[in-house]
PDB file of C-alpha atoms in Angstrom:
ATOM      1  CA  ASP U  27      -7.614  -9.863 -16.199  1.00 63.00           C
ATOM      2  CA  ALA U  28      -9.528  -9.375 -13.383  1.00 81.00           C
ATOM      3  CA  GLY U  29      -7.077  -8.053 -11.034  1.00 94.00           C
ATOM      4  CA  VAL U  30      -7.338  -9.195  -7.219  1.00 97.00           C
ATOM      5  CA  ILE U  31      -9.960 -10.957  -6.574  1.00 97.00           C
ATOM      6  CA  GLN U  32     -11.183 -10.241  -2.563  1.00 98.00           C
ATOM      7  CA  SER U  33     -13.930 -12.402  -0.679  1.00 97.00           C
ATOM      8  CA  PRO U  34     -15.913 -10.669   1.285  1.00 98.00           C
ATOM      9  CA  ARG U  35     -16.054  -7.191   0.279  1.00 97.00           C
ATOM     10  CA  HIS U  36     -17.446  -6.886   4.047  1.00 97.00           C
ATOM     11  CA  GLU U  37     -17.378  -8.823   7.369  1.00 97.00           C
ATOM     12  CA  VAL U  38     -18.610  -8.199  10.645  1.00 97.00           C
ATOM     13  CA  THR U  39     -18.782  -9.738  12.909  1.00 97.00           C
ATOM     14  CA  GLU U  40     -19.000 -10.503  17.169  1.00 97.00           C
ATOM     15  CA  MET U  41     -15.496 -11.104  18.744  1.00 97.00           C
ATOM     16  CA  GLY U  42     -13.819 -14.207  19.345  1.00 96.00           C
ATOM     17  CA  GLN U  43     -15.209 -15.798  16.467  1.00 97.00           C
ATOM     18  CA  GLU U  44     -12.675 -16.888  13.508  1.00 97.00           C
ATOM     19  CA  VAL U  45     -12.699 -14.754  10.194  1.00 98.00           C
ATOM     20  CA  THR U  46     -11.330 -15.845   7.348  1.00 98.00           C
ATOM     21  CA  LEU U  47     -10.329 -13.205   4.676  1.00 98.00           C
ATOM     22  CA  ARG U  48      -9.972 -14.334   0.743  1.00 98.00           C
ATOM     23  CA  CYS U  49      -7.358 -13.107  -2.390  1.00 98.00           C
ATOM     24  CA  LYS U  50      -7.146 -14.324  -5.650  1.00 98.00           C
ATOM     25  CA  PRO U  51      -4.010 -13.323  -6.747  1.00 97.00           C
ATOM     26  CA  ILE U  52      -3.967 -11.696 -11.039  1.00 94.00           C
ATOM     27  CA  SER U  53      -2.528 -15.007 -12.581  1.00 94.00           C
ATOM     28  CA  GLY U  54       1.145 -15.521 -13.062  1.00 91.00           C
ATOM     29  CA  HIS U  55       1.985 -12.377 -10.217  1.00 91.00           C
ATOM     30  CA  ASN U  56       4.465 -14.845  -7.862  1.00 90.00           C
ATOM     31  CA  SER U  57       4.211 -12.258  -4.859  1.00 90.00           C
ATOM     32  CA  LEU U  58       1.524 -11.630  -2.547  1.00 94.00           C
ATOM     33  CA  PHE U  59       0.676  -9.262  -0.016  1.00 94.00           C
ATOM     34  CA  TRP U  60      -1.602  -9.085   2.834  1.00 97.00           C
ATOM     35  CA  TYR U  61      -1.983  -5.534   4.155  1.00 97.00           C
ATOM     36  CA  ARG U  62      -4.430  -3.862   6.882  1.00 97.00           C
ATOM     37  CA  GLN U  63      -6.127  -0.036   7.180  1.00 96.00           C
ATOM     38  CA  THR U  64      -6.614   2.013  10.052  1.00 95.00           C
ATOM     39  CA  MET U  65      -6.993   5.364  10.372  1.00 90.00           C
ATOM     40  CA  MET U  66      -4.536   6.177  13.149  1.00 89.00           C
ATOM     41  CA  ARG U  67      -1.756   3.278  11.548  1.00 90.00           C
ATOM     42  CA  GLY U  68      -2.680   3.805   7.861  1.00 91.00           C
ATOM     43  CA  LEU U  69      -1.303   0.573   5.563  1.00 93.00           C
ATOM     44  CA  GLU U  70      -0.041  -1.801   6.618  1.00 93.00           C
ATOM     45  CA  LEU U  71       1.961  -4.922   5.604  1.00 93.00           C
ATOM     46  CA  LEU U  72       1.301  -8.618   7.484  1.00 95.00           C
ATOM     47  CA  ILE U  73       2.964 -10.559   5.643  1.00 94.00           C
ATOM     48  CA  TYR U  74       4.758 -11.151   2.014  1.00 90.00           C
ATOM     49  CA  PHE U  75       4.444 -14.560  -0.453  1.00 92.00           C
ATOM     50  CA  ASN U  76       6.685 -14.922  -3.217  1.00 89.00           C
ATOM     51  CA  ASN U  77       6.133 -18.000  -4.710  1.00 90.00           C
ATOM     52  CA  ASN U  78       3.308 -19.447  -2.131  1.00 93.00           C
ATOM     53  CA  VAL U  79       6.139 -19.054  -0.004  1.00 92.00           C
ATOM     54  CA  PRO U  80       5.409 -16.595   3.021  1.00 91.00           C
ATOM     55  CA  ILE U  81       9.208 -14.390   3.097  1.00 87.00           C
ATOM     56  CA  ASP U  82       8.530 -11.782   5.581  1.00 86.00           C
ATOM     57  CA  ASP U  83       5.666 -12.485   8.450  1.00 89.00           C
ATOM     58  CA  SER U  84       7.585  -9.726  10.446  1.00 86.00           C
ATOM     59  CA  GLY U  85       3.732  -7.225  10.222  1.00 89.00           C
ATOM     60  CA  MET U  86       1.683 -10.595  11.584  1.00 92.00           C
ATOM     61  CA  PRO U  87       0.021  -8.700  15.033  1.00 85.00           C
ATOM     62  CA  GLU U  88      -0.339 -11.841  17.027  1.00 82.00           C
ATOM     63  CA  ASP U  89      -0.895 -14.963  16.663  1.00 89.00           C
ATOM     64  CA  ARG U  90      -4.331 -14.958  16.809  1.00 95.00           C
ATOM     65  CA  PHE U  91      -3.266 -14.376  12.333  1.00 96.00           C
ATOM     66  CA  SER U  92      -2.220 -16.548   9.984  1.00 96.00           C
ATOM     67  CA  ALA U  93      -2.011 -16.396   6.652  1.00 97.00           C
ATOM     68  CA  LYS U  94      -1.576 -18.940   4.002  1.00 97.00           C
ATOM     69  CA  MET U  95      -1.186 -19.327   0.047  1.00 97.00           C
ATOM     70  CA  PRO U  96      -1.481 -23.672  -0.881  1.00 96.00           C
ATOM     71  CA  ASN U  97      -1.115 -22.619  -4.300  1.00 95.00           C
ATOM     72  CA  ALA U  98      -0.547 -19.813  -6.483  1.00 94.00           C
ATOM     73  CA  SER U  99      -3.999 -18.567  -7.646  1.00 95.00           C
ATOM     74  CA  PHE U 100      -5.654 -18.043  -3.522  1.00 96.00           C
ATOM     75  CA  SER U 101      -4.346 -17.465  -0.427  1.00 98.00           C
ATOM     76  CA  THR U 102      -6.128 -16.924   3.317  1.00 98.00           C
ATOM     77  CA  LEU U 103      -5.966 -14.451   6.571  1.00 98.00           C
ATOM     78  CA  LYS U 104      -7.464 -15.757   9.508  1.00 98.00           C
ATOM     79  CA  ILE U 105      -8.137 -14.271  12.599  1.00 97.00           C
ATOM     80  CA  GLN U 106      -8.586 -16.073  15.393  1.00 96.00           C
ATOM     81  CA  PRO U 107     -10.349 -15.258  17.632  1.00 96.00           C
ATOM     82  CA  SER U 108     -11.151 -11.741  16.041  1.00 96.00           C
ATOM     83  CA  GLU U 109     -11.279  -8.712  18.566  1.00 96.00           C
ATOM     84  CA  PRO U 110     -13.022  -5.117  18.050  1.00 97.00           C
ATOM     85  CA  ARG U 111      -9.479  -3.817  17.463  1.00 95.00           C
ATOM     86  CA  ASP U 112      -8.726  -5.826  14.241  1.00 96.00           C
ATOM     87  CA  SER U 113     -11.763  -4.041  12.954  1.00 97.00           C
ATOM     88  CA  ALA U 114     -10.167  -2.611   9.658  1.00 97.00           C
ATOM     89  CA  VAL U 115     -10.295  -2.559   6.267  1.00 98.00           C
ATOM     90  CA  TYR U 116      -7.712  -5.751   4.905  1.00 98.00           C
ATOM     91  CA  PHE U 117      -6.264  -5.654   1.038  1.00 98.00           C
ATOM     92  CA  CYS U 118      -4.704  -8.043  -0.598  1.00 97.00           C
ATOM     93  CA  ALA U 119      -1.998  -6.920  -3.757  1.00 95.00           C
ATOM     94  CA  SER U 120       0.028  -8.687  -5.573  1.00 93.00           C
ATOM     95  CA  SER U 121       3.223  -7.800  -8.339  1.00 89.00           C
ATOM     96  CA  PHE U 122       5.140  -9.740 -10.540  1.00 85.00           C
ATOM     97  CA  ASN U 123       8.935  -9.797  -8.573  1.00 74.00           C
ATOM     98  CA  GLY U 124      12.069 -10.020 -11.154  1.00 64.00           C
ATOM     99  CA  LEU U 125      14.340 -10.271  -8.466  1.00 59.00           C
ATOM    100  CA  THR U 126      15.755  -6.812  -9.598  1.00 55.00           C
ATOM    101  CA  LEU U 127      15.517  -3.619  -7.695  1.00 47.00           C
ATOM    102  CA  THR U 128      15.202  -1.758 -10.674  1.00 48.00           C
ATOM    103  CA  SER U 129      12.680  -3.451 -12.139  1.00 48.00           C
ATOM    104  CA  GLN U 130       8.777  -2.430 -11.737  1.00 52.00           C
ATOM    105  CA  GLU U 131       7.352  -4.529  -9.326  1.00 71.00           C
ATOM    106  CA  THR U 132       3.790  -2.488  -9.736  1.00 83.00           C
ATOM    107  CA  GLN U 133       1.915  -3.742  -6.871  1.00 89.00           C
ATOM    108  CA  TYR U 134      -2.161  -4.089  -7.704  1.00 91.00           C
ATOM    109  CA  PHE U 135      -4.802  -3.982  -4.580  1.00 95.00           C
ATOM    110  CA  GLY U 136      -7.495  -5.767  -4.642  1.00 97.00           C
ATOM    111  CA  PRO U 137     -10.797  -3.942  -3.488  1.00 97.00           C
ATOM    112  CA  GLY U 138     -10.424  -4.307   0.467  1.00 97.00           C
ATOM    113  CA  THR U 139     -12.282  -6.590   3.121  1.00 98.00           C
ATOM    114  CA  ARG U 140     -13.669  -4.000   5.677  1.00 98.00           C
ATOM    115  CA  LEU U 141     -13.987  -6.077   8.482  1.00 98.00           C
ATOM    116  CA  LEU U 142     -15.649  -4.891  11.531  1.00 98.00           C
ATOM    117  CA  VAL U 143     -15.314  -6.640  14.919  1.00 97.00           C
ATOM    118  CA  LEU U 144     -17.979  -5.503  17.302  1.00 97.00           C
TER     119      LEU U 144
ATOM    120  CA  GLN Y  26      12.129   9.276  13.017  1.00 64.00           C
ATOM    121  CA  LYS Y  27       9.206   7.668  10.940  1.00 74.00           C
ATOM    122  CA  GLU Y  28      10.092   5.301   8.174  1.00 89.00           C
ATOM    123  CA  VAL Y  29       8.040   7.170   5.614  1.00 94.00           C
ATOM    124  CA  GLU Y  30       6.635  10.528   6.719  1.00 94.00           C
ATOM    125  CA  GLN Y  31       3.842  12.560   4.923  1.00 94.00           C
ATOM    126  CA  ASN Y  32       1.821  15.779   5.557  1.00 87.00           C
ATOM    127  CA  SER Y  33      -1.746  14.073   6.817  1.00 83.00           C
ATOM    128  CA  GLY Y  34      -3.144  17.433   5.177  1.00 83.00           C
ATOM    129  CA  PRO Y  35      -6.008  18.127   4.370  1.00 91.00           C
ATOM    130  CA  LEU Y  36      -3.977  19.707   1.318  1.00 95.00           C
ATOM    131  CA  SER Y  37      -6.552  22.530  -0.593  1.00 96.00           C
ATOM    132  CA  VAL Y  38      -5.920  23.996  -4.288  1.00 96.00           C
ATOM    133  CA  PRO Y  39      -8.305  25.823  -6.122  1.00 97.00           C
ATOM    134  CA  GLU Y  40      -9.316  24.327  -9.675  1.00 97.00           C
ATOM    135  CA  GLY Y  41      -6.159  24.628 -12.117  1.00 97.00           C
ATOM    136  CA  ALA Y  42      -4.238  25.023  -9.066  1.00 97.00           C
ATOM    137  CA  ILE Y  43      -0.371  23.155  -8.772  1.00 97.00           C
ATOM    138  CA  ALA Y  44      -1.131  20.921  -6.194  1.00 97.00           C
ATOM    139  CA  SER Y  45       2.868  19.799  -4.165  1.00 96.00           C
ATOM    140  CA  LEU Y  46       2.666  16.717  -2.274  1.00 97.00           C
ATOM    141  CA  ASN Y  47       5.826  15.779  -0.005  1.00 96.00           C
ATOM    142  CA  CYS Y  48       7.303  12.849   1.444  1.00 96.00           C
ATOM    143  CA  THR Y  49      10.290  11.970   3.440  1.00 96.00           C
ATOM    144  CA  TYR Y  50      12.503   8.297   4.462  1.00 95.00           C
ATOM    145  CA  SER Y  51      14.298   7.627   6.257  1.00 92.00           C
ATOM    146  CA  ASP Y  52      16.255   4.325   4.860  1.00 87.00           C
ATOM    147  CA  ARG Y  53      19.147   5.812   2.603  1.00 87.00           C
ATOM    148  CA  GLY Y  54      19.288   2.176   0.817  1.00 84.00           C
ATOM    149  CA  SER Y  55      16.429   2.753  -0.203  1.00 86.00           C
ATOM    150  CA  GLN Y  56      16.561   2.688  -4.449  1.00 85.00           C
ATOM    151  CA  SER Y  57      11.907   2.993  -6.161  1.00 88.00           C
ATOM    152  CA  PHE Y  58       9.528   4.915  -4.770  1.00 93.00           C
ATOM    153  CA  PHE Y  59       6.105   4.875  -5.440  1.00 94.00           C
ATOM    154  CA  TRP Y  60       2.862   7.124  -5.777  1.00 96.00           C
ATOM    155  CA  TYR Y  61      -0.251   5.781  -4.684  1.00 96.00           C
ATOM    156  CA  ARG Y  62      -3.920   7.819  -5.617  1.00 97.00           C
ATOM    157  CA  GLN Y  63      -6.638   6.467  -3.363  1.00 97.00           C
ATOM    158  CA  TYR Y  64     -10.288   8.033  -3.741  1.00 97.00           C
ATOM    159  CA  SER Y  65     -12.494   7.638  -0.745  1.00 95.00           C
ATOM    160  CA  GLY Y  66     -13.476   3.600  -0.071  1.00 94.00           C
ATOM    161  CA  LYS Y  67     -11.803   2.541  -2.761  1.00 96.00           C
ATOM    162  CA  SER Y  68      -8.446   0.590  -3.643  1.00 96.00           C
ATOM    163  CA  PRO Y  69      -4.745   2.326  -3.603  1.00 96.00           C
ATOM    164  CA  GLU Y  70      -3.509   2.494  -7.545  1.00 94.00           C
ATOM    165  CA  LEU Y  71      -0.603   3.178  -8.046  1.00 92.00           C
ATOM    166  CA  ILE Y  72       0.400   6.914 -10.488  1.00 94.00           C
ATOM    167  CA  MET Y  73       4.017   7.337 -10.734  1.00 92.00           C
ATOM    168  CA  SER Y  74       7.112   5.524 -10.186  1.00 92.00           C
ATOM    169  CA  ILE Y  75      10.793   7.018  -9.340  1.00 93.00           C
ATOM    170  CA  TYR Y  76      14.298   5.340  -9.495  1.00 90.00           C
ATOM    171  CA  SER Y  77      16.569   7.381 -10.065  1.00 91.00           C
ATOM    172  CA  ASN Y  78      17.380  11.649  -8.925  1.00 94.00           C
ATOM    173  CA  GLY Y  79      15.308  13.883 -10.715  1.00 94.00           C
ATOM    174  CA  ASP Y  80      11.720  14.722 -12.209  1.00 95.00           C
ATOM    175  CA  LYS Y  81      10.291  12.866 -13.869  1.00 95.00           C
ATOM    176  CA  GLU Y  82       6.873  13.382 -15.500  1.00 96.00           C
ATOM    177  CA  ASP Y  83       3.740  11.660 -16.996  1.00 94.00           C
ATOM    178  CA  GLY Y  84       0.958  13.866 -18.393  1.00 96.00           C
ATOM    179  CA  ARG Y  85      -0.095  15.666 -15.436  1.00 97.00           C
ATOM    180  CA  PHE Y  86       2.094  13.969 -13.252  1.00 97.00           C
ATOM    181  CA  THR Y  87       5.900  15.075 -12.238  1.00 97.00           C
ATOM    182  CA  ALA Y  88       7.518  12.923  -9.802  1.00 97.00           C
ATOM    183  CA  GLN Y  89      11.201  14.494  -7.511  1.00 97.00           C
ATOM    184  CA  LEU Y  90      13.440  12.557  -6.154  1.00 96.00           C
ATOM    185  CA  ASN Y  91      16.182  13.386  -4.057  1.00 96.00           C
ATOM    186  CA  LYS Y  92      17.736  11.071  -2.259  1.00 93.00           C
ATOM    187  CA  ALA Y  93      20.681  12.929  -0.838  1.00 93.00           C
ATOM    188  CA  SER Y  94      18.262  14.530   0.778  1.00 94.00           C
ATOM    189  CA  GLN Y  95      15.361  12.062   1.151  1.00 94.00           C
ATOM    190  CA  TYR Y  96      12.859  13.746  -0.387  1.00 95.00           C
ATOM    191  CA  VAL Y  97      10.267  12.435  -2.925  1.00 97.00           C
ATOM    192  CA  SER Y  98       7.651  14.457  -4.300  1.00 97.00           C
ATOM    193  CA  LEU Y  99       4.208  14.906  -6.391  1.00 97.00           C
ATOM    194  CA  LEU Y 100       3.294  17.858  -8.260  1.00 97.00           C
ATOM    195  CA  ILE Y 101      -0.183  17.810 -10.054  1.00 97.00           C
ATOM    196  CA  ARG Y 102      -0.695  20.369 -12.279  1.00 97.00           C
ATOM    197  CA  ASP Y 103      -3.925  22.118 -13.544  1.00 97.00           C
ATOM    198  CA  SER Y 104      -5.136  20.541 -10.752  1.00 97.00           C
ATOM    199  CA  GLN Y 105      -9.032  19.085 -11.137  1.00 97.00           C
ATOM    200  CA  PRO Y 106     -11.871  18.487  -8.910  1.00 97.00           C
ATOM    201  CA  SER Y 107     -11.356  14.507 -10.115  1.00 97.00           C
ATOM    202  CA  ASP Y 108      -7.953  14.386  -8.184  1.00 97.00           C
ATOM    203  CA  SER Y 109      -9.079  14.984  -4.793  1.00 97.00           C
ATOM    204  CA  ALA Y 110      -7.806  11.907  -2.953  1.00 97.00           C
ATOM    205  CA  THR Y 111      -5.301  10.431  -0.207  1.00 97.00           C
ATOM    206  CA  TYR Y 112      -1.581  10.305  -2.296  1.00 97.00           C
ATOM    207  CA  LEU Y 113       0.017   7.592  -0.706  1.00 97.00           C
ATOM    208  CA  CYS Y 114       3.954   7.961  -0.558  1.00 96.00           C
ATOM    209  CA  ALA Y 115       5.926   4.177  -0.564  1.00 94.00           C
ATOM    210  CA  VAL Y 116       9.013   3.356  -0.513  1.00 92.00           C
ATOM    211  CA  LYS Y 117      10.790  -0.158  -1.448  1.00 87.00           C
ATOM    212  CA  LYS Y 118      12.974  -1.231   1.891  1.00 78.00           C
ATOM    213  CA  GLY Y 119      16.424  -1.497   0.707  1.00 69.00           C
ATOM    214  CA  MET Y 120      19.133  -4.133   0.926  1.00 58.00           C
ATOM    215  CA  ASN Y 121      20.126  -3.756   4.741  1.00 55.00           C
ATOM    216  CA  TYR Y 122      16.427  -5.049   5.641  1.00 54.00           C
ATOM    217  CA  GLY Y 123      17.183  -8.545   5.161  1.00 55.00           C
ATOM    218  CA  GLY Y 124      14.415 -10.702   4.250  1.00 53.00           C
ATOM    219  CA  SER Y 125      11.960  -8.259   4.191  1.00 55.00           C
ATOM    220  CA  GLN Y 126      13.617  -6.703   1.398  1.00 57.00           C
ATOM    221  CA  GLY Y 127      11.562  -5.688  -1.349  1.00 64.00           C
ATOM    222  CA  ASN Y 128       8.220  -4.985   0.600  1.00 80.00           C
ATOM    223  CA  LEU Y 129       6.844  -1.561   0.145  1.00 87.00           C
ATOM    224  CA  ILE Y 130       6.588   1.287   3.255  1.00 90.00           C
ATOM    225  CA  PHE Y 131       3.532   3.110   2.995  1.00 93.00           C
ATOM    226  CA  GLY Y 132       3.044   6.390   4.538  1.00 94.00           C
ATOM    227  CA  LYS Y 133      -0.442   7.728   6.230  1.00 94.00           C
ATOM    228  CA  GLY Y 134      -0.909   9.521   2.972  1.00 95.00           C
ATOM    229  CA  THR Y 135      -1.633  13.310   2.319  1.00 96.00           C
ATOM    230  CA  LYS Y 136      -5.107  14.143   1.796  1.00 96.00           C
ATOM    231  CA  LEU Y 137      -5.981  16.760  -1.367  1.00 96.00           C
ATOM    232  CA  SER Y 138      -9.233  18.648  -2.151  1.00 97.00           C
ATOM    233  CA  VAL Y 139      -9.883  20.184  -5.627  1.00 97.00           C
ATOM    234  CA  LYS Y 140     -12.063  23.391  -5.137  1.00 95.00           C
ATOM    235  CA  PRO Y 141     -13.978  23.637  -7.731  1.00 93.00           C
TER     236      PRO Y 141
END
């Protein structure tokens, strides 16, 4: 199993530019999560999809951020326009949601995309 | 009160000692608790999960849960330099969170350093 795949692994861009991050979840997983990690705020959930449908986007910072999941094997997180405060590591994670409280819904994380906005 | 709190450390222990990592959480409805390990520059990886009060052992790792005190801990016996990493406590949101039920809330992590 290739695990969760993210691209690009590193991105350096200038303020105001559009940034698109990509994620391929583990085959068979039905839940996908986008996280952002910074030293100050730790690991924060941005948005969560279940069966390709956005379930909780309360963590999306503002309208500059958008996420899509057109099919079970692909998701994008877009920032437009980007700002220096968006610099962080963005992780994608996937899991199989068994819809039971005690099921072990392990989230498997991708390698992350390190974003630097100048 | 923060939803999931951890001492940021760094926690420094000598090789072979027991490392004790602690976490408190605010949601009494939470039923599932996880410990993730994150090496510098890498992604988090799950090392332990616990759902019931008491201890759960897996090799050198023991997770302890006390729901009454809203406290979960991770003990690492015979600590090795390779255990040096940041340990993230994660709590699964309970049913009172409505639509976001089931999402994980992460603490900021405790950095562990095991000295040879």
